mmCIF file of C-alpha atoms and ligand atoms in Angstrom:
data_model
loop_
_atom_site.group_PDB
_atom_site.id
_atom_site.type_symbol
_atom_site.label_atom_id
_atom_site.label_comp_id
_atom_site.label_asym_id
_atom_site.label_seq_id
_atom_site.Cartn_x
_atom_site.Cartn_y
_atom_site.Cartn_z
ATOM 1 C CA UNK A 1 -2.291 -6.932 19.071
ATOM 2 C CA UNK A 2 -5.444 -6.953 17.144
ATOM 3 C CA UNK A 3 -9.312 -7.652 18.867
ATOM 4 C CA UNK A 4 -9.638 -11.155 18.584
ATOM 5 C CA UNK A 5 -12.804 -12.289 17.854
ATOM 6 C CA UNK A 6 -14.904 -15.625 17.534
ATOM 7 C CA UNK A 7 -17.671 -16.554 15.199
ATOM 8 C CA UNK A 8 -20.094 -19.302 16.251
ATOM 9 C CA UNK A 9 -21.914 -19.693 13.250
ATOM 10 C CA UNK A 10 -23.083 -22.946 11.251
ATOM 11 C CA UNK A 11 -24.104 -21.601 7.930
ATOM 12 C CA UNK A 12 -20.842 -21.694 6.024
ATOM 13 C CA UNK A 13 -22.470 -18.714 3.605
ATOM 14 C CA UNK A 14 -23.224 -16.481 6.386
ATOM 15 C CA UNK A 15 -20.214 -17.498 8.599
ATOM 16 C CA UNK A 16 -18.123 -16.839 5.065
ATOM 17 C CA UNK A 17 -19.552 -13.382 4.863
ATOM 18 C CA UNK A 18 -19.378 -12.197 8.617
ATOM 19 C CA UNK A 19 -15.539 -13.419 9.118
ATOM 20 C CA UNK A 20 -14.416 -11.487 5.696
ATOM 21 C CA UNK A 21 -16.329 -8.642 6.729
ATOM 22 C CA UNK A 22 -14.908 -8.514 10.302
ATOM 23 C CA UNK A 23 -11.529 -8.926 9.007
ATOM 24 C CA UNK A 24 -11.474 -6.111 6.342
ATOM 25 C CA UNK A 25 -12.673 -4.023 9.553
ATOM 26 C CA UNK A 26 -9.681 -4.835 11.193
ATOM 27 C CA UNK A 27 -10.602 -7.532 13.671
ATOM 28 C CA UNK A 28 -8.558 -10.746 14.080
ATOM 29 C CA UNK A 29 -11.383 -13.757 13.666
ATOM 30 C CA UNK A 30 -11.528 -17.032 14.132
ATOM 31 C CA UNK A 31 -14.585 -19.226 12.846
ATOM 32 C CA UNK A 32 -16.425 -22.633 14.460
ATOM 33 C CA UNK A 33 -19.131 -23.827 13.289
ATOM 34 C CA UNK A 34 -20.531 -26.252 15.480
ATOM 35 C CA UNK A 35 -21.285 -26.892 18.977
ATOM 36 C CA UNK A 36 -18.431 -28.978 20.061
ATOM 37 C CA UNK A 37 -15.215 -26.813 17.969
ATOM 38 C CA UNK A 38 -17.232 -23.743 19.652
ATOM 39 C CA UNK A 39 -16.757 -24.963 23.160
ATOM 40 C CA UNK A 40 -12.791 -25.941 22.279
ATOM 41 C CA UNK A 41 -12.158 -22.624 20.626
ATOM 42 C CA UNK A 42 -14.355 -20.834 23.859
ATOM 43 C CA UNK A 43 -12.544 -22.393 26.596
ATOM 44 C CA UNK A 44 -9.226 -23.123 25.219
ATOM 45 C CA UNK A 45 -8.706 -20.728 22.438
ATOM 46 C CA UNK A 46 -6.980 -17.858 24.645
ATOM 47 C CA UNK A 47 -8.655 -15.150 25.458
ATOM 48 C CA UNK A 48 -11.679 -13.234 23.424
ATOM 49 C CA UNK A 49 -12.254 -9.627 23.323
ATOM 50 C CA UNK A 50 -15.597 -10.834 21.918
ATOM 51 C CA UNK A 51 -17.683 -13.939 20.690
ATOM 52 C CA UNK A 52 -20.546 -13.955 18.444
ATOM 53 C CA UNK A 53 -22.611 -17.078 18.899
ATOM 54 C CA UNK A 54 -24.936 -18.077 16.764
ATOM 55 C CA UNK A 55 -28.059 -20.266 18.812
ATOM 56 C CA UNK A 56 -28.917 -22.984 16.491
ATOM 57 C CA UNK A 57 -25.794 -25.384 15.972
ATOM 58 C CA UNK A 58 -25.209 -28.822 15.000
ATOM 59 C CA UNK A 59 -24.264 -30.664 18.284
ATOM 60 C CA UNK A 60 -24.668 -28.503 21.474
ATOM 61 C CA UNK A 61 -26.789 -25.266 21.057
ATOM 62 C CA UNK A 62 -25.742 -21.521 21.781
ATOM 63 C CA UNK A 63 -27.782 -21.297 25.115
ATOM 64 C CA UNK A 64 -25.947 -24.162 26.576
ATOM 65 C CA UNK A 65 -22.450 -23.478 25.162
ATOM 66 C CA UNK A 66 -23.104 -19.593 26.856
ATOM 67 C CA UNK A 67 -24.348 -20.986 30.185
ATOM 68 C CA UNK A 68 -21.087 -23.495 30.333
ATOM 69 C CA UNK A 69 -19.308 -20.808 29.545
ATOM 70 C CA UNK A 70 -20.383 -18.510 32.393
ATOM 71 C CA UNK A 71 -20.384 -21.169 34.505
ATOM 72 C CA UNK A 72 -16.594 -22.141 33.709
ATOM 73 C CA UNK A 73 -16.031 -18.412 34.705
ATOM 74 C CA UNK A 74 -15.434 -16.972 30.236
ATOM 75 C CA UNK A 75 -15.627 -13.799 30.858
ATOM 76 C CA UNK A 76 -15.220 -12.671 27.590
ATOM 77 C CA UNK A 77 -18.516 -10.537 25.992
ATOM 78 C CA UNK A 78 -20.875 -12.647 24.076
ATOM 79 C CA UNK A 79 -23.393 -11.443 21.192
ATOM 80 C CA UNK A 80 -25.921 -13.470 21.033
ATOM 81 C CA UNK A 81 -27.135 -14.532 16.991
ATOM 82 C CA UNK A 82 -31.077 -15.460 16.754
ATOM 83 C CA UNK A 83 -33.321 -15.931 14.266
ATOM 84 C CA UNK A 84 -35.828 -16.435 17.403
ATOM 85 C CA UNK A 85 -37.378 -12.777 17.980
ATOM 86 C CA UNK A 86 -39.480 -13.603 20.900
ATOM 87 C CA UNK A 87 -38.979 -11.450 24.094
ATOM 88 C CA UNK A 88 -38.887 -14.722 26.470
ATOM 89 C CA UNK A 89 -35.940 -15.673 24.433
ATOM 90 C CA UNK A 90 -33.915 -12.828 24.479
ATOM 91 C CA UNK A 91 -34.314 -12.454 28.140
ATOM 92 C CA UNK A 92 -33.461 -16.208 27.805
ATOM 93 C CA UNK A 93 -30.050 -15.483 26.220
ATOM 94 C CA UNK A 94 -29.754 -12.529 28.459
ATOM 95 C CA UNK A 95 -29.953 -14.033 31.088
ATOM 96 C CA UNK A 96 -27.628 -16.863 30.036
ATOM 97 C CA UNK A 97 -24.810 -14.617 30.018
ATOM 98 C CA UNK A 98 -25.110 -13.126 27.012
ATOM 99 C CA UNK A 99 -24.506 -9.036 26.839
ATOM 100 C CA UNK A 100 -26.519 -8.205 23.851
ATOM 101 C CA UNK A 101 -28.302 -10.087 21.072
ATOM 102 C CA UNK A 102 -29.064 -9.836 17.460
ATOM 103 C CA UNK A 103 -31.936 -11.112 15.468
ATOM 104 C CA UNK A 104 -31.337 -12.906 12.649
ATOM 105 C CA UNK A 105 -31.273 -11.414 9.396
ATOM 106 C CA UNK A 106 -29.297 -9.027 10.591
ATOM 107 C CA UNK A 107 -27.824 -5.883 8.794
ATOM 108 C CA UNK A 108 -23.914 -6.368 8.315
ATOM 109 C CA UNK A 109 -22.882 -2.950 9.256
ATOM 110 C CA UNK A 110 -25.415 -3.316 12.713
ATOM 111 C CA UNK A 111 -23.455 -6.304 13.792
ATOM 112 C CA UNK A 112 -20.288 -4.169 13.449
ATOM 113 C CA UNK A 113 -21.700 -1.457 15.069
ATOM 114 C CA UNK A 114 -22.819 -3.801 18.133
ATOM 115 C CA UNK A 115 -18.996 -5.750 18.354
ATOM 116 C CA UNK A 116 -17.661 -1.990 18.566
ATOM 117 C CA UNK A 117 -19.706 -1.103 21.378
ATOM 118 C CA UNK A 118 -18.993 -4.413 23.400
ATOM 119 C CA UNK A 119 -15.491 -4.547 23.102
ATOM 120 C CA UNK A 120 -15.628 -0.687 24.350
ATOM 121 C CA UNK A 121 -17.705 -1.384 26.854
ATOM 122 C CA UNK A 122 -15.524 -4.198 28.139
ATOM 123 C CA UNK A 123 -12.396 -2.035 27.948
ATOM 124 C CA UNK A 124 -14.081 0.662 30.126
ATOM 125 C CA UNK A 125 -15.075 -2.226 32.751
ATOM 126 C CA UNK A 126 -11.891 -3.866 32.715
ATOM 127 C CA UNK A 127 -11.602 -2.816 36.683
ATOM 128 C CA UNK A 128 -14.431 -5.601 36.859
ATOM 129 C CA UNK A 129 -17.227 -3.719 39.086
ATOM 130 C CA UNK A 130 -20.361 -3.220 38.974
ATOM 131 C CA UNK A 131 -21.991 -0.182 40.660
ATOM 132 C CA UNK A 132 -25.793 1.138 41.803
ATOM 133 C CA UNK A 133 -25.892 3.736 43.902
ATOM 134 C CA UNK A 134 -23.724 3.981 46.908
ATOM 135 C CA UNK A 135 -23.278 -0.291 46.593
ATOM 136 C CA UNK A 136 -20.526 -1.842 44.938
ATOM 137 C CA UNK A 137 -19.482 -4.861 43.981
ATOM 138 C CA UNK A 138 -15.978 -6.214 42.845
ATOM 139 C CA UNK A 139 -16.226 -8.943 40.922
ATOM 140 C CA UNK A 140 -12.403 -9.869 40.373
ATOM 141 C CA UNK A 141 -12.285 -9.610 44.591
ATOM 142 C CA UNK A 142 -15.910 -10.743 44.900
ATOM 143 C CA UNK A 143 -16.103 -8.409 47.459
ATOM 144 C CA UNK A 144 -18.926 -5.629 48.095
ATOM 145 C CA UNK A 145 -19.228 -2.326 49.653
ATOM 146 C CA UNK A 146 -22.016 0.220 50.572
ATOM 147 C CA UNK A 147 -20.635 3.675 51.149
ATOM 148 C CA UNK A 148 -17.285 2.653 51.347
ATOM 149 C CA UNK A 149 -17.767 0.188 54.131
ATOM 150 C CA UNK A 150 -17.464 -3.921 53.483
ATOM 151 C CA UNK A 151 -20.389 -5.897 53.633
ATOM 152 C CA UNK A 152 -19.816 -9.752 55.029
ATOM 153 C CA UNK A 153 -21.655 -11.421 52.156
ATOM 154 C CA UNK A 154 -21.894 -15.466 51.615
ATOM 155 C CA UNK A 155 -21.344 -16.493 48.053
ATOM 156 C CA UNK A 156 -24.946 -16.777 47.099
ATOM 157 C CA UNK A 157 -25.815 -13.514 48.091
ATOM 158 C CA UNK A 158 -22.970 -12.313 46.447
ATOM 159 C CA UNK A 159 -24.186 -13.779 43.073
ATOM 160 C CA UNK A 160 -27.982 -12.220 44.621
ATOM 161 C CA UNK A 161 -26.798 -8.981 44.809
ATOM 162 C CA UNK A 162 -24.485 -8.626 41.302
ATOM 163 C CA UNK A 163 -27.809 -9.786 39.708
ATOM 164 C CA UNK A 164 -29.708 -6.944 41.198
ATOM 165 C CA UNK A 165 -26.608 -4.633 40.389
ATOM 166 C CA UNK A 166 -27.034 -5.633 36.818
ATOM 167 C CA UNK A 167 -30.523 -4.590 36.748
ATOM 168 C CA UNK A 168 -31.550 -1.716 38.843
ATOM 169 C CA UNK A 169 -34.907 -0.458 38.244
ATOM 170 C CA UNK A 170 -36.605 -3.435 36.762
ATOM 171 C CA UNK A 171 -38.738 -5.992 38.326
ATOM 172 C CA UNK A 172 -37.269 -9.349 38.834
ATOM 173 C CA UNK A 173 -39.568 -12.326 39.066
ATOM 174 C CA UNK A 174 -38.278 -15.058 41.677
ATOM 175 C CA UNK A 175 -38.077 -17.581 38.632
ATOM 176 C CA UNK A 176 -35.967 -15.372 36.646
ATOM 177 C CA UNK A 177 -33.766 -14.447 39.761
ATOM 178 C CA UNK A 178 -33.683 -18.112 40.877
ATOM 179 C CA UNK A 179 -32.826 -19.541 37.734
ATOM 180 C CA UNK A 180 -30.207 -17.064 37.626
ATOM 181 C CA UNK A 181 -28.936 -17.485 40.720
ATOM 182 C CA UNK A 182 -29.414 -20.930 41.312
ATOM 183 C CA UNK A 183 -28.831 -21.937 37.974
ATOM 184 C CA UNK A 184 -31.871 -24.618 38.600
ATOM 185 C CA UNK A 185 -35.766 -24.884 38.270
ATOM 186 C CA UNK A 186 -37.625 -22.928 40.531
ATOM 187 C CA UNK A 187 -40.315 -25.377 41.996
ATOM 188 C CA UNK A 188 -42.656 -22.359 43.245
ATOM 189 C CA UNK A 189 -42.528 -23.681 46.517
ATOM 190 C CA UNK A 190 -38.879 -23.359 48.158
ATOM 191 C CA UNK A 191 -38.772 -20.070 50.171
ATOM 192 C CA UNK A 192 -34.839 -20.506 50.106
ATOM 193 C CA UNK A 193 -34.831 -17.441 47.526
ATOM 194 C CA UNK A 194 -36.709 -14.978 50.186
ATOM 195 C CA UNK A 195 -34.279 -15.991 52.544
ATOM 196 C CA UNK A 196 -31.360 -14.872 51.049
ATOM 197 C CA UNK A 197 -33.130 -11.743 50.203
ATOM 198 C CA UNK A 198 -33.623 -11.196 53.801
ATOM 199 C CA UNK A 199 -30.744 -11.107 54.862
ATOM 200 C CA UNK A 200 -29.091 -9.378 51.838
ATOM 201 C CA UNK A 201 -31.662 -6.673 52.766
ATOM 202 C CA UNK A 202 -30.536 -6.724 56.270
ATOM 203 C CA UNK A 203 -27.002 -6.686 55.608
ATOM 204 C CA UNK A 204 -27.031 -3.876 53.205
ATOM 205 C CA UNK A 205 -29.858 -1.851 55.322
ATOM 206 C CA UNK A 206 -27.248 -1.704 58.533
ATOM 207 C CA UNK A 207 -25.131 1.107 55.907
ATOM 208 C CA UNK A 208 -28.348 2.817 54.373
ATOM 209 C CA UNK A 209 -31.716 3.028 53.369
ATOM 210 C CA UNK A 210 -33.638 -0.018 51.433
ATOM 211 C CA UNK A 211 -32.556 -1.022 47.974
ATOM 212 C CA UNK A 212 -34.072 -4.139 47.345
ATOM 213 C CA UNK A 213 -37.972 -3.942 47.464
ATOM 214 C CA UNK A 214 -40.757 -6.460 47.140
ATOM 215 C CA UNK A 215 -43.082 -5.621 44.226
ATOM 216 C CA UNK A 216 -46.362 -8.253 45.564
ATOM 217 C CA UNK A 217 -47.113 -10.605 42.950
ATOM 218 C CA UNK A 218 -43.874 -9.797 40.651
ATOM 219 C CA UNK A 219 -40.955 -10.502 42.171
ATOM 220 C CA UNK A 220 -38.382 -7.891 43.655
ATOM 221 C CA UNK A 221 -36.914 -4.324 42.446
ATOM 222 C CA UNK A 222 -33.804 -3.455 43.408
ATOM 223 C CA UNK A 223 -33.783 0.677 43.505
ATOM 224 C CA UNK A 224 -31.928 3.378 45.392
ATOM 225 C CA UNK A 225 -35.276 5.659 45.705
ATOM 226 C CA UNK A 226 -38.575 4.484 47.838
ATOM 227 C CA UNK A 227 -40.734 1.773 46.940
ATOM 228 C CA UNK A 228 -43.836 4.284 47.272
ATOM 229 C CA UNK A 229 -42.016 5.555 43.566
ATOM 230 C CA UNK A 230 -42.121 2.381 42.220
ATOM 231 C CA UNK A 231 -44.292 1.576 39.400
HETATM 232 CA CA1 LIG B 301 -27.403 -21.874 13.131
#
């Protein structure tokens, strides 16, 4: 059984050169190049170690075709392929689902390179959890722990709190965490997101010290040492 791979890419030279390249590394690839064959090939096309999808594409784009697929529950790791180098889009993609990203033109071997790495790195998470600290969350059992005892979490701050997991140590603006979470607009006004953090907070804080601080201004950090550390 080979690593089966999927190319979303429109430009028939490039797509040409990135499947015969993949394939003399030893991959097993499959091509689509446009929106709506991508979303057939993503959802019904078995399952992918990997897919590299390309943003721009004739029909639906690459950030919607990523979000669907997230949505749908894909699990499979997707690269993300931009020619757009601004940091609001990356975190765009990021946040879309995507689990790394590379700007377009890109060198050959640094693709490979990248498709190694995320087809590693799924194979070491294949238990499906996701770990900070003493909290843990299962994602195949959607389940979490801190120090070995279960919290009684609601859906949505289940989703809060694998969001946080995913990035300890950086501070989350509510937008960014509500568009996440939510999946919609944040309006500014709807206090619906502190909420949920509250009582997140006070669910995890009955097992432990505070993880999930409030950075004034910015948004929230989730971190196993003191705020007063904080940047
Ligand atoms: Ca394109």
């Amino acid at each position: 059984m080979g690593i089966r791979l999927l190319i979303v890419e429109d430009e028939a030279e490039l797509a040409d050169f990135v499947v015969r390249g993949l394939r003399e590394e030893g991959f097993v690839v499959e091509h689509a190049a446009d929106g709506e064959s991508a979303w057939d090939a993503m959802r019904f096309g078995g399952s992918w170690d990997l897919i590299v999808l390309d943003w721009w594409l004739p029909g639906e784009e690459g950030l919607s075709l990523l979000k669907r697929y997230r949505q749908s529950g894909g699990t499979a790791p997707v690269l993300f392929l931009t020619a757009r180098d601004s940091v609001a889009d990356r975190v765009r993609g990021l946040d879309a689902g995507a689990d790394d990203y590379l700007c377009k033109p890109f060198a050959f071997d640094e693709l490979v390179a990248r498709v190694r790495a995320l087809v590693r790195r799924r194979d070491r998470s294949a238990e499906l959890t996701i770990s900070h600290g003493d909290v843990t969350v299962d994602l195949a059992a959607q389940r979490a722990k801190r120090g070995g005892r279960s919290l009684d979490l609601t859906a949505k701050e289940l989703s809060l709190l694998t969001f946080f997991l995913r990035h300890p140590g950086q501070v989350l603006s509510r937008t960014r965490i509500y568009d996440h979470v939510w999946d919609e607009a944040f309006d500014g006004q709807s206090n619906t997101l502190e909420v949920h953090v509250m009582e997140l907070r006070r669910k995890l804080e009955t097992h432990g010290p505070r993880v999930i601080h409030t950075i004034r201004g910015r948004g929230y950090l989730y971190e196993s040492t003191p705020a007063a550390e904080a940047p």
